[in-house]
Amino acid sequence: MVPRFAPWLGRARYRQLAFPLAVLVAGLMILLSELAYHGAGSRLTRLTAMDQARYELLRVLRRVTDAESGERGFLLTGGPEYLVPYQSARSDVFDGLQKIEKLYTEAGDAASEAHRKRIAELVIAKLSEMEETLRLDQSGARGTALEMVRTGIGRDQMEQLRKEVDELLKQQNQASHEALASVYDTLLMGRLGVAALTAVGLLVLSGFLRNGRLLDRQLAERQAEAQAERERLEREVRLRTADLTELARHLQTAREDERARLARDLHDELGALLTAAKLDVARIRPKLQQAAPDLAPRLAHLVEALNSGIALKRRIIEDLRPSTLNSLGLVPALEILCNESAERMGVPIDAVIEPVRLGPGANLVVFRLVQESLTNIAKYARATQIEVSLTSEGDCAVVEVRDNGVGFDAGQLTSGSHGLLGMRFRVESERGQFSVQSAPGRGTTLTARLPLAPLAPPDDAAAPDSRLESVPASGDEPGAPA
């Protein structure tokens, strides 16, 4: 048992782990993508800040050069128009130094901090040198100012400034190259990670599809096995149903045979006894009337008792074996049964009975069905109106017994409802269909459909059923006195 379900248990564990694994793979993919994104983003942000810092650095160098050119022009020509570039360049230089400091701080380039400070110091020293030269010129010491220019202090400061700027730019270019290489490495790792996870996902998907196909194949095999088992069970049920139907037919036949035997015994033995008793009474009546006239009332009472016994015997025989069914046919037998039942119950019975073509066994089934239905109505239904009908519809004879009694729940029949089960087995033994329609307070309708008997050749009449062997119902045997 366990080895048989081991593959199913393995697949169940696989299905339980499949979703957590899928979530883990998806989480790793998202984590790798986010790490690559943030790493590349931070490096690109740093590169952008470094590019802006280089731009501002070159702009500061250019503005310092502009300021120096304006200063030299003013000293050589004395024209005030040369002071305009100097003054604007000087204010831009200080703004540029502040921006450079801020950009290098954002970029986090600690290695360039020393060069930046040195450049700021050289720029401030150069501006101070130019400011001092212009102050000397404006104070009237023009010769001193020119002499100061000729000393080459300003040129040396500019050379140092350009050298520091070149060093810083070289260092920044190297850092930018390394940052770009790191960005490309990050992107490459991201691509490799996505490719690896995609490959893993494809492998998982292929495994899932393969397991799905295997599961479908096994499911199809299980369904085929279940279908085969269901067909085997259906065949077994049909065989058992046929056996039960045959058994029910045999039991009904045995029951009818036993009733016929009892009817014959009652007729032959009890009838003979009652007849002999009436003959004896008829012989001794004249002598008793002469010898003991006072016994005449007792003798008359004895005759009445014998007549009642004979009538009771006749009625019991008719209940056990309806002689009218074999001697008169189904329609008169049902009419007589309905009339006697209506008289006995005191309830009118509306009977619509048409001649139908049924075999002897089916005739007996219809008669017993109506007889037992009327008996149940008399016992339980408390009906005030009863309808009995026998008609033909197509190739079937339809018998229906309807009443307006208390009814019952047809969907909740108890295990003791043997009467209805007996009716059903009787009808099904003749290849018919039986149905019950009832509800509390709405009466009951019993319906049976029996196939019509095939037409027989006129000169080849079928022999009567042995089960319908005629049994005289009358107790007035030949020679019996009235």
Short mmCIF file of C-alpha atoms in Angstrom, two decimals:
data_model
loop_
_atom_site.label_atom_id
_atom_site.label_comp_id
_atom_site.label_asym_id
_atom_site.label_seq_id
_atom_site.Cartn_x
_atom_site.Cartn_y
_atom_site.Cartn_z
CA MET A 1 0.00 0.00 0.00
CA VAL A 2 2.75 2.44 0.96
CA PRO A 3 4.97 1.76 -2.12
CA ARG A 4 1.97 2.34 -4.33
CA PHE A 5 1.40 5.83 -2.96
CA ALA A 6 5.09 6.70 -2.57
CA PRO A 7 5.25 8.56 -5.95
CA TRP A 8 2.16 10.55 -5.00
CA LEU A 9 3.69 11.44 -1.63
CA GLY A 10 6.92 12.50 -3.38
CA ARG A 11 5.00 14.72 -5.77
CA ALA A 12 2.99 16.14 -2.89
CA ARG A 13 6.23 17.13 -1.12
CA TYR A 14 7.54 18.58 -4.39
CA ARG A 15 4.39 20.65 -4.82
CA GLN A 16 4.72 21.87 -1.24
CA LEU A 17 8.30 23.00 -1.88
CA ALA A 18 7.66 24.36 -5.37
CA PHE A 19 6.02 27.59 -4.25
CA PRO A 20 8.65 28.50 -1.58
CA LEU A 21 11.41 27.78 -4.11
CA ALA A 22 9.71 29.95 -6.70
CA VAL A 23 9.36 32.75 -4.13
CA LEU A 24 13.04 32.37 -3.17
CA VAL A 25 14.18 32.51 -6.80
CA ALA A 26 12.01 35.55 -7.47
CA GLY A 27 13.33 37.23 -4.31
CA LEU A 28 16.93 36.56 -5.34
CA MET A 29 16.26 37.95 -8.79
CA ILE A 30 14.69 41.10 -7.37
CA LEU A 31 17.50 41.47 -4.80
CA LEU A 32 20.18 41.08 -7.46
CA SER A 33 18.45 43.55 -9.73
CA GLU A 34 18.04 46.09 -6.93
CA LEU A 35 21.65 45.74 -5.84
CA ALA A 36 22.86 46.21 -9.39
CA TYR A 37 20.55 49.18 -9.85
CA HIS A 38 21.61 50.94 -6.66
CA GLY A 39 25.30 50.18 -7.24
CA ALA A 40 25.24 51.50 -10.78
CA GLY A 41 23.09 54.45 -9.73
CA SER A 42 25.46 55.52 -6.96
CA ARG A 43 28.47 55.26 -9.26
CA LEU A 44 26.73 57.18 -12.01
CA THR A 45 25.74 59.85 -9.50
CA ARG A 46 29.38 60.12 -8.42
CA LEU A 47 30.53 60.31 -12.03
CA THR A 48 28.01 63.07 -12.69
CA ALA A 49 29.24 65.01 -9.66
CA MET A 50 32.86 64.54 -10.76
CA ASP A 51 32.05 65.76 -14.28
CA GLN A 52 30.37 68.86 -12.87
CA ALA A 53 33.35 69.39 -10.55
CA ARG A 54 35.76 69.18 -13.55
CA TYR A 55 33.61 71.65 -15.44
CA GLU A 56 33.58 74.09 -12.51
CA LEU A 57 37.33 73.58 -12.01
CA LEU A 58 38.08 74.44 -15.63
CA ARG A 59 35.65 77.35 -15.43
CA VAL A 60 37.44 78.69 -12.34
CA LEU A 61 40.80 78.37 -14.12
CA ARG A 62 39.42 80.18 -17.14
CA ARG A 63 37.91 82.97 -15.01
CA VAL A 64 41.24 83.40 -13.16
CA THR A 65 42.96 83.67 -16.54
CA ASP A 66 40.35 86.26 -17.63
CA ALA A 67 40.92 88.23 -14.43
CA GLU A 68 44.70 88.19 -15.00
CA SER A 69 44.27 89.35 -18.63
CA GLY A 70 42.02 92.22 -17.49
CA GLU A 71 44.51 93.21 -14.84
CA ARG A 72 47.43 93.18 -17.31
CA GLY A 73 45.46 95.19 -19.84
CA PHE A 74 44.55 97.82 -17.30
CA LEU A 75 48.16 98.13 -16.15
CA LEU A 76 49.46 98.45 -19.72
CA THR A 77 46.79 100.80 -21.12
CA GLY A 78 45.20 102.35 -18.08
CA GLY A 79 41.79 101.87 -19.72
CA PRO A 80 39.02 101.28 -17.19
CA GLU A 81 37.21 98.90 -19.56
CA TYR A 82 39.79 96.23 -18.66
CA LEU A 83 38.62 96.26 -15.07
CA VAL A 84 35.14 95.00 -15.99
CA PRO A 85 36.33 91.44 -16.91
CA TYR A 86 38.54 91.43 -13.86
CA GLN A 87 35.73 92.34 -11.48
CA SER A 88 33.17 89.89 -12.96
CA ALA A 89 35.75 87.10 -13.13
CA ARG A 90 36.77 87.68 -9.54
CA SER A 91 33.17 87.27 -8.24
CA ASP A 92 32.63 84.16 -10.42
CA VAL A 93 35.81 82.57 -9.11
CA PHE A 94 34.59 82.59 -5.51
CA ASP A 95 31.23 81.11 -6.52
CA GLY A 96 33.04 78.43 -8.51
CA LEU A 97 35.24 77.49 -5.54
CA GLN A 98 32.17 77.02 -3.35
CA LYS A 99 30.51 74.82 -5.97
CA ILE A 100 33.66 72.74 -6.38
CA GLU A 101 33.85 72.17 -2.64
CA LYS A 102 30.20 71.09 -2.55
CA LEU A 103 30.52 68.75 -5.57
CA TYR A 104 33.62 67.03 -4.22
CA THR A 105 31.87 66.56 -0.91
CA GLU A 106 28.88 64.93 -2.65
CA ALA A 107 31.16 62.73 -4.75
CA GLY A 108 33.00 61.60 -1.63
CA ASP A 109 36.37 61.87 -3.34
CA ALA A 110 38.69 62.07 -0.32
CA ALA A 111 41.79 61.51 -2.47
CA SER A 112 41.18 64.79 -4.36
CA GLU A 113 40.57 66.88 -1.26
CA ALA A 114 44.21 67.94 -0.85
CA HIS A 115 44.46 69.06 -4.48
CA ARG A 116 41.19 70.95 -4.16
CA LYS A 117 42.39 72.84 -1.09
CA ARG A 118 45.72 73.60 -2.75
CA ILE A 119 43.91 74.92 -5.85
CA ALA A 120 41.67 77.10 -3.64
CA GLU A 121 44.71 78.48 -1.85
CA LEU A 122 46.50 79.24 -5.15
CA VAL A 123 43.40 80.93 -6.60
CA ILE A 124 43.00 83.10 -3.52
CA ALA A 125 46.73 83.95 -3.55
CA LYS A 126 46.54 84.83 -7.25
CA LEU A 127 43.52 87.05 -6.68
CA SER A 128 45.27 88.68 -3.71
CA GLU A 129 48.38 89.32 -5.85
CA MET A 130 46.26 90.94 -8.58
CA GLU A 131 44.34 92.99 -6.06
CA GLU A 132 47.60 94.22 -4.47
CA THR A 133 48.99 95.17 -7.89
CA LEU A 134 45.87 97.18 -8.74
CA ARG A 135 45.90 98.85 -5.35
CA LEU A 136 49.51 100.00 -5.88
CA ASP A 137 48.60 101.31 -9.31
CA GLN A 138 45.59 103.21 -8.04
CA SER A 139 47.64 104.68 -5.13
CA GLY A 140 50.05 106.25 -7.64
CA ALA A 141 52.88 103.74 -7.38
CA ARG A 142 52.47 102.61 -10.95
CA GLY A 143 56.14 101.79 -11.31
CA THR A 144 56.07 99.56 -8.23
CA ALA A 145 53.02 97.79 -9.60
CA LEU A 146 54.71 97.13 -12.94
CA GLU A 147 57.88 96.03 -11.21
CA MET A 148 55.80 93.58 -9.19
CA VAL A 149 54.38 92.15 -12.40
CA ARG A 150 57.86 91.86 -13.93
CA THR A 151 59.08 89.79 -10.96
CA GLY A 152 57.10 86.78 -12.29
CA ILE A 153 55.26 86.04 -9.03
CA GLY A 154 51.93 85.99 -10.79
CA ARG A 155 53.30 83.76 -13.58
CA ASP A 156 54.66 81.29 -11.04
CA GLN A 157 51.32 81.22 -9.23
CA MET A 158 49.46 80.54 -12.49
CA GLU A 159 51.91 77.76 -13.37
CA GLN A 160 51.38 76.14 -9.99
CA LEU A 161 47.62 76.57 -10.35
CA ARG A 162 47.61 74.95 -13.79
CA LYS A 163 49.82 72.16 -12.52
CA GLU A 164 47.49 71.45 -9.58
CA VAL A 165 44.48 71.55 -11.88
CA ASP A 166 46.15 69.10 -14.27
CA GLU A 167 46.98 66.74 -11.41
CA LEU A 168 43.45 66.90 -10.09
CA LEU A 169 41.95 66.36 -13.53
CA LYS A 170 44.29 63.42 -14.12
CA GLN A 171 43.28 61.89 -10.80
CA GLN A 172 39.61 62.48 -11.53
CA ASN A 173 39.93 60.93 -14.99
CA GLN A 174 41.47 57.85 -13.40
CA ALA A 175 38.69 57.72 -10.80
CA SER A 176 36.07 58.17 -13.54
CA HIS A 177 37.60 55.34 -15.54
CA GLU A 178 37.55 53.08 -12.50
CA ALA A 179 33.94 54.08 -11.69
CA LEU A 180 32.85 53.37 -15.27
CA ALA A 181 34.62 50.03 -15.14
CA SER A 182 32.82 49.28 -11.87
CA VAL A 183 29.50 50.26 -13.48
CA TYR A 184 30.16 47.92 -16.40
CA ASP A 185 31.14 45.17 -13.97
CA THR A 186 27.90 45.70 -12.06
CA LEU A 187 25.87 45.60 -15.24
CA LEU A 188 27.73 42.48 -16.33
CA MET A 189 27.02 40.82 -13.00
CA GLY A 190 23.39 41.81 -13.32
CA ARG A 191 23.23 40.32 -16.82
CA LEU A 192 24.93 37.14 -15.66
CA GLY A 193 22.61 36.91 -12.64
CA VAL A 194 19.51 37.44 -14.75
CA ALA A 195 20.77 34.90 -17.28
CA ALA A 196 21.50 32.38 -14.51
CA LEU A 197 18.15 32.91 -12.86
CA THR A 198 16.43 32.70 -16.23
CA ALA A 199 18.21 29.40 -16.88
CA VAL A 200 17.17 28.16 -13.46
CA GLY A 201 13.62 29.30 -14.13
CA LEU A 202 13.60 27.48 -17.47
CA LEU A 203 14.92 24.35 -15.78
CA VAL A 204 12.26 24.60 -13.09
CA LEU A 205 9.59 25.23 -15.71
CA SER A 206 10.74 22.28 -17.80
CA GLY A 207 10.74 20.09 -14.69
CA PHE A 208 7.30 21.33 -13.74
CA LEU A 209 5.98 20.67 -17.24
CA ARG A 210 7.56 17.22 -17.27
CA ASN A 211 6.04 16.43 -13.87
CA GLY A 212 2.75 17.87 -15.10
CA ARG A 213 2.79 15.56 -18.12
CA LEU A 214 3.71 12.64 -15.89
CA LEU A 215 0.91 13.56 -13.52
CA ASP A 216 -1.54 13.87 -16.40
CA ARG A 217 -0.51 10.47 -17.71
CA GLN A 218 -0.85 8.90 -14.29
CA LEU A 219 -4.15 10.66 -13.78
CA ALA A 220 -5.36 9.32 -17.13
CA GLU A 221 -4.25 5.84 -16.06
CA ARG A 222 -6.07 6.22 -12.74
CA GLN A 223 -9.17 7.44 -14.54
CA ALA A 224 -8.98 4.50 -16.92
CA GLU A 225 -8.62 2.14 -13.96
CA ALA A 226 -11.49 3.87 -12.17
CA GLN A 227 -13.63 3.66 -15.32
CA ALA A 228 -12.82 -0.03 -15.71
CA GLU A 229 -13.63 -0.60 -12.04
CA ARG A 230 -16.84 1.37 -12.39
CA GLU A 231 -17.84 -0.66 -15.43
CA ARG A 232 -17.03 -3.86 -13.56
CA LEU A 233 -19.13 -2.71 -10.62
CA GLU A 234 -21.96 -1.72 -12.95
CA ARG A 235 -21.85 -5.17 -14.54
CA GLU A 236 -21.83 -6.69 -11.08
CA VAL A 237 -24.77 -4.51 -10.07
CA ARG A 238 -26.67 -5.50 -13.21
CA LEU A 239 -25.99 -9.17 -12.51
CA ARG A 240 -27.04 -8.78 -8.89
CA THR A 241 -30.12 -6.83 -9.94
CA ALA A 242 -31.03 -9.53 -12.43
CA ASP A 243 -30.52 -12.16 -9.73
CA LEU A 244 -32.66 -10.18 -7.29
CA THR A 245 -35.35 -9.69 -9.94
CA GLU A 246 -35.32 -13.40 -10.71
CA LEU A 247 -35.45 -14.15 -6.99
CA ALA A 248 -38.36 -11.75 -6.55
CA ARG A 249 -40.15 -13.39 -9.49
CA HIS A 250 -39.53 -16.79 -7.95
CA LEU A 251 -40.78 -15.63 -4.55
CA GLN A 252 -43.90 -14.12 -6.08
CA THR A 253 -44.50 -17.30 -8.05
CA ALA A 254 -43.97 -19.37 -4.93
CA ARG A 255 -46.32 -17.07 -3.04
CA GLU A 256 -49.02 -17.40 -5.68
CA ASP A 257 -48.49 -21.17 -5.81
CA GLU A 258 -48.83 -21.34 -2.04
CA ARG A 259 -52.00 -19.27 -2.21
CA ALA A 260 -53.33 -21.57 -4.89
CA ARG A 261 -52.52 -24.61 -2.75
CA LEU A 262 -54.23 -23.06 0.26
CA ALA A 263 -57.24 -22.17 -1.87
CA ARG A 264 -57.46 -25.74 -3.18
CA ASP A 265 -57.11 -27.17 0.32
CA LEU A 266 -59.81 -24.85 1.64
CA HIS A 267 -62.05 -25.72 -1.24
CA ASP A 268 -61.43 -29.44 -1.22
CA GLU A 269 -61.17 -30.18 2.49
CA LEU A 270 -62.96 -27.38 4.31
CA GLY A 271 -65.55 -27.19 1.57
CA ALA A 272 -66.14 -30.91 1.79
CA LEU A 273 -66.52 -30.69 5.58
CA LEU A 274 -68.95 -27.81 5.41
CA THR A 275 -70.91 -29.54 2.65
CA ALA A 276 -71.08 -32.77 4.62
CA ALA A 277 -72.23 -30.80 7.66
CA LYS A 278 -75.02 -29.17 5.63
CA LEU A 279 -76.06 -32.58 4.27
CA ASP A 280 -76.19 -34.01 7.79
CA VAL A 281 -78.26 -31.06 8.98
CA ALA A 282 -80.61 -31.49 6.00
CA ARG A 283 -81.10 -35.20 6.86
CA ILE A 284 -81.79 -34.72 10.57
CA ARG A 285 -83.95 -31.60 10.15
CA PRO A 286 -87.26 -33.50 9.46
CA LYS A 287 -86.72 -35.91 12.34
CA LEU A 288 -85.83 -33.15 14.80
CA GLN A 289 -88.85 -31.11 13.73
CA GLN A 290 -91.07 -34.10 14.61
CA ALA A 291 -89.24 -35.37 17.66
CA ALA A 292 -88.09 -32.11 19.22
CA PRO A 293 -89.85 -29.06 17.79
CA ASP A 294 -88.22 -26.86 20.43
CA LEU A 295 -84.80 -27.44 18.75
CA ALA A 296 -85.93 -25.89 15.44
CA PRO A 297 -84.51 -22.42 16.29
CA ARG A 298 -81.18 -23.95 17.22
CA LEU A 299 -81.18 -25.93 14.03
CA ALA A 300 -81.93 -22.82 11.97
CA HIS A 301 -79.07 -21.00 13.75
CA LEU A 302 -76.77 -23.91 12.91
CA VAL A 303 -77.74 -23.69 9.24
CA GLU A 304 -77.05 -19.95 9.22
CA ALA A 305 -73.64 -20.56 10.83
CA LEU A 306 -72.82 -23.15 8.18
CA ASN A 307 -73.87 -20.75 5.42
CA SER A 308 -71.70 -17.98 6.97
CA GLY A 309 -68.75 -20.40 7.11
CA ILE A 310 -69.28 -21.31 3.46
CA ALA A 311 -69.44 -17.60 2.52
CA LEU A 312 -66.29 -16.90 4.57
CA LYS A 313 -64.57 -19.79 2.85
CA ARG A 314 -65.60 -18.42 -0.52
CA ARG A 315 -64.31 -14.94 0.35
CA ILE A 316 -60.99 -16.30 1.65
CA ILE A 317 -60.55 -18.37 -1.49
CA GLU A 318 -61.29 -15.33 -3.64
CA ASP A 319 -58.70 -13.32 -1.73
CA LEU A 320 -56.15 -16.09 -2.05
CA ARG A 321 -56.86 -16.89 -5.68
CA PRO A 322 -59.22 -14.71 -7.72
CA SER A 323 -61.18 -17.15 -9.82
CA THR A 324 -62.86 -14.28 -11.65
CA LEU A 325 -59.52 -13.26 -13.14
CA ASN A 326 -59.08 -16.59 -14.92
CA SER A 327 -62.71 -17.23 -15.72
CA LEU A 328 -63.90 -13.72 -16.67
CA GLY A 329 -60.71 -11.77 -17.48
CA LEU A 330 -58.86 -8.78 -16.06
CA VAL A 331 -61.46 -6.07 -16.72
CA PRO A 332 -64.42 -7.80 -14.99
CA ALA A 333 -62.12 -8.96 -12.16
CA LEU A 334 -60.99 -5.37 -11.50
CA GLU A 335 -64.55 -4.05 -11.70
CA ILE A 336 -65.74 -6.65 -9.19
CA LEU A 337 -62.76 -5.88 -6.93
CA CYS A 338 -63.47 -2.13 -7.04
CA ASN A 339 -67.17 -2.60 -6.36
CA GLU A 340 -66.56 -4.92 -3.40
CA SER A 341 -63.85 -2.62 -1.99
CA ALA A 342 -66.11 0.45 -2.32
CA GLU A 343 -68.90 -1.35 -0.54
CA ARG A 344 -66.58 -2.62 2.19
CA MET A 345 -64.83 0.78 2.80
CA GLY A 346 -67.86 2.98 2.23
CA VAL A 347 -65.84 5.18 -0.15
CA PRO A 348 -66.79 5.69 -3.81
CA ILE A 349 -64.28 4.34 -6.33
CA ASP A 350 -64.22 5.88 -9.79
CA ALA A 351 -63.00 3.05 -12.03
CA VAL A 352 -62.00 3.64 -15.65
CA ILE A 353 -60.89 0.24 -16.93
CA GLU A 354 -60.14 -0.44 -20.58
CA PRO A 355 -59.28 -3.81 -22.12
CA VAL A 356 -55.53 -4.17 -22.59
CA ARG A 357 -53.42 -6.91 -24.12
CA LEU A 358 -51.39 -8.45 -21.31
CA GLY A 359 -50.03 -11.88 -20.55
CA PRO A 360 -51.41 -14.02 -17.73
CA GLY A 361 -48.57 -13.12 -15.40
CA ALA A 362 -48.99 -9.39 -16.09
CA ASN A 363 -52.78 -9.70 -15.53
CA LEU A 364 -52.11 -11.18 -12.11
CA VAL A 365 -49.57 -8.40 -11.34
CA VAL A 366 -52.13 -5.69 -12.24
CA PHE A 367 -54.85 -7.35 -10.18
CA ARG A 368 -52.58 -7.76 -7.13
CA LEU A 369 -51.32 -4.18 -7.49
CA VAL A 370 -54.85 -2.77 -7.43
CA GLN A 371 -55.90 -5.18 -4.66
CA GLU A 372 -52.99 -4.30 -2.37
CA SER A 373 -53.33 -0.56 -3.12
CA LEU A 374 -57.00 -0.62 -2.11
CA THR A 375 -56.08 -2.56 1.04
CA ASN A 376 -53.46 0.05 1.99
CA ILE A 377 -55.93 2.87 1.32
CA ALA A 378 -58.47 1.22 3.61
CA LYS A 379 -55.85 0.83 6.37
CA TYR A 380 -53.91 4.10 6.28
CA ALA A 381 -55.09 6.71 3.79
CA ARG A 382 -58.42 7.87 5.33
CA ALA A 383 -59.42 8.84 1.80
CA THR A 384 -62.85 10.08 0.69
CA GLN A 385 -62.31 9.56 -3.02
CA ILE A 386 -60.46 6.85 -4.96
CA GLU A 387 -59.70 6.57 -8.67
CA VAL A 388 -58.60 3.41 -10.45
CA SER A 389 -57.69 3.43 -14.13
CA LEU A 390 -56.28 0.93 -16.61
CA THR A 391 -55.42 2.34 -20.04
CA SER A 392 -52.96 1.76 -22.84
CA GLU A 393 -50.35 4.28 -23.97
CA GLY A 394 -48.33 3.28 -26.99
CA ASP A 395 -46.88 -0.17 -26.36
CA CYS A 396 -47.52 -0.05 -22.60
CA ALA A 397 -50.44 -0.67 -20.31
CA VAL A 398 -50.75 1.95 -17.57
CA VAL A 399 -52.49 1.14 -14.30
CA GLU A 400 -52.99 3.97 -11.81
CA VAL A 401 -54.51 4.08 -8.32
CA ARG A 402 -55.11 7.56 -6.90
CA ASP A 403 -56.56 8.72 -3.57
CA ASN A 404 -57.01 12.02 -1.74
CA GLY A 405 -55.89 10.68 1.64
CA VAL A 406 -53.32 11.85 4.14
CA GLY A 407 -50.38 10.89 1.92
CA PHE A 408 -46.76 10.54 3.04
CA ASP A 409 -43.23 11.63 2.12
CA ALA A 410 -42.32 9.42 -0.83
CA GLY A 411 -38.65 10.40 -0.53
CA GLN A 412 -38.36 9.04 3.03
CA LEU A 413 -39.76 5.55 2.88
CA THR A 414 -38.97 3.51 5.95
CA SER A 415 -37.36 0.10 5.91
CA GLY A 416 -40.75 -1.39 6.81
CA SER A 417 -42.47 -0.31 3.60
CA HIS A 418 -42.59 -3.87 2.31
CA GLY A 419 -45.92 -3.40 0.52
CA LEU A 420 -44.54 -0.80 -1.89
CA LEU A 421 -41.35 -2.81 -2.36
CA GLY A 422 -43.42 -5.88 -3.13
CA MET A 423 -45.40 -3.92 -5.71
CA ARG A 424 -42.19 -2.64 -7.29
CA PHE A 425 -40.68 -6.14 -7.51
CA ARG A 426 -43.91 -7.52 -8.95
CA VAL A 427 -43.96 -4.90 -11.68
CA GLU A 428 -40.23 -5.13 -12.45
CA SER A 429 -40.45 -8.92 -12.65
CA GLU A 430 -42.70 -8.37 -15.69
CA ARG A 431 -40.23 -5.83 -17.18
CA GLY A 432 -42.39 -2.92 -16.08
CA GLN A 433 -41.84 0.38 -14.29
CA PHE A 434 -43.34 1.40 -10.96
CA SER A 435 -43.53 4.90 -9.44
CA VAL A 436 -44.99 6.49 -6.32
CA GLN A 437 -46.08 10.12 -6.05
CA SER A 438 -47.18 11.34 -2.65
CA ALA A 439 -46.83 14.19 -0.18
CA PRO A 440 -48.24 14.75 3.31
CA GLY A 441 -51.82 15.96 2.98
CA ARG A 442 -51.90 15.62 -0.84
CA GLY A 443 -52.87 12.01 -1.35
CA THR A 444 -51.03 9.24 -3.11
CA THR A 445 -50.74 8.09 -6.71
CA LEU A 446 -49.34 4.66 -7.64
CA THR A 447 -48.49 4.15 -11.30
CA ALA A 448 -47.28 1.03 -13.09
CA ARG A 449 -46.33 0.67 -16.75
CA LEU A 450 -46.25 -2.83 -18.20
CA PRO A 451 -45.32 -3.78 -21.76
CA LEU A 452 -48.19 -5.08 -23.86
CA ALA A 453 -48.11 -8.70 -24.89
CA PRO A 454 -47.31 -9.42 -28.56
CA LEU A 455 -50.16 -10.34 -30.84
CA ALA A 456 -50.60 -14.11 -31.11
CA PRO A 457 -51.85 -15.93 -34.24
CA PRO A 458 -55.63 -16.48 -34.09
CA ASP A 459 -55.31 -20.30 -34.30
CA ASP A 460 -52.44 -20.52 -31.81
CA ALA A 461 -53.90 -19.34 -28.54
CA ALA A 462 -51.53 -19.32 -25.65
CA ALA A 463 -52.14 -21.78 -22.85
CA PRO A 464 -53.27 -20.22 -19.57
CA ASP A 465 -50.69 -19.66 -16.89
CA SER A 466 -50.42 -22.54 -14.47
CA ARG A 467 -50.41 -19.99 -11.66
CA LEU A 468 -53.98 -18.97 -12.69
CA GLU A 469 -55.36 -22.43 -12.23
CA SER A 470 -59.07 -22.07 -11.66
CA VAL A 471 -60.27 -22.73 -8.14
CA PRO A 472 -64.02 -22.85 -7.58
CA ALA A 473 -64.96 -20.11 -5.18
CA SER A 474 -68.45 -21.15 -4.50
CA GLY A 475 -69.26 -23.27 -1.54
CA ASP A 476 -72.43 -24.57 -3.23
CA GLU A 477 -70.91 -27.83 -4.46
CA PRO A 478 -73.16 -30.05 -6.53
CA GLY A 479 -75.62 -31.79 -4.38
CA ALA A 480 -75.21 -29.36 -1.48
CA PRO A 481 -78.48 -28.26 0.02
CA ALA A 482 -79.42 -24.60 -0.03
#
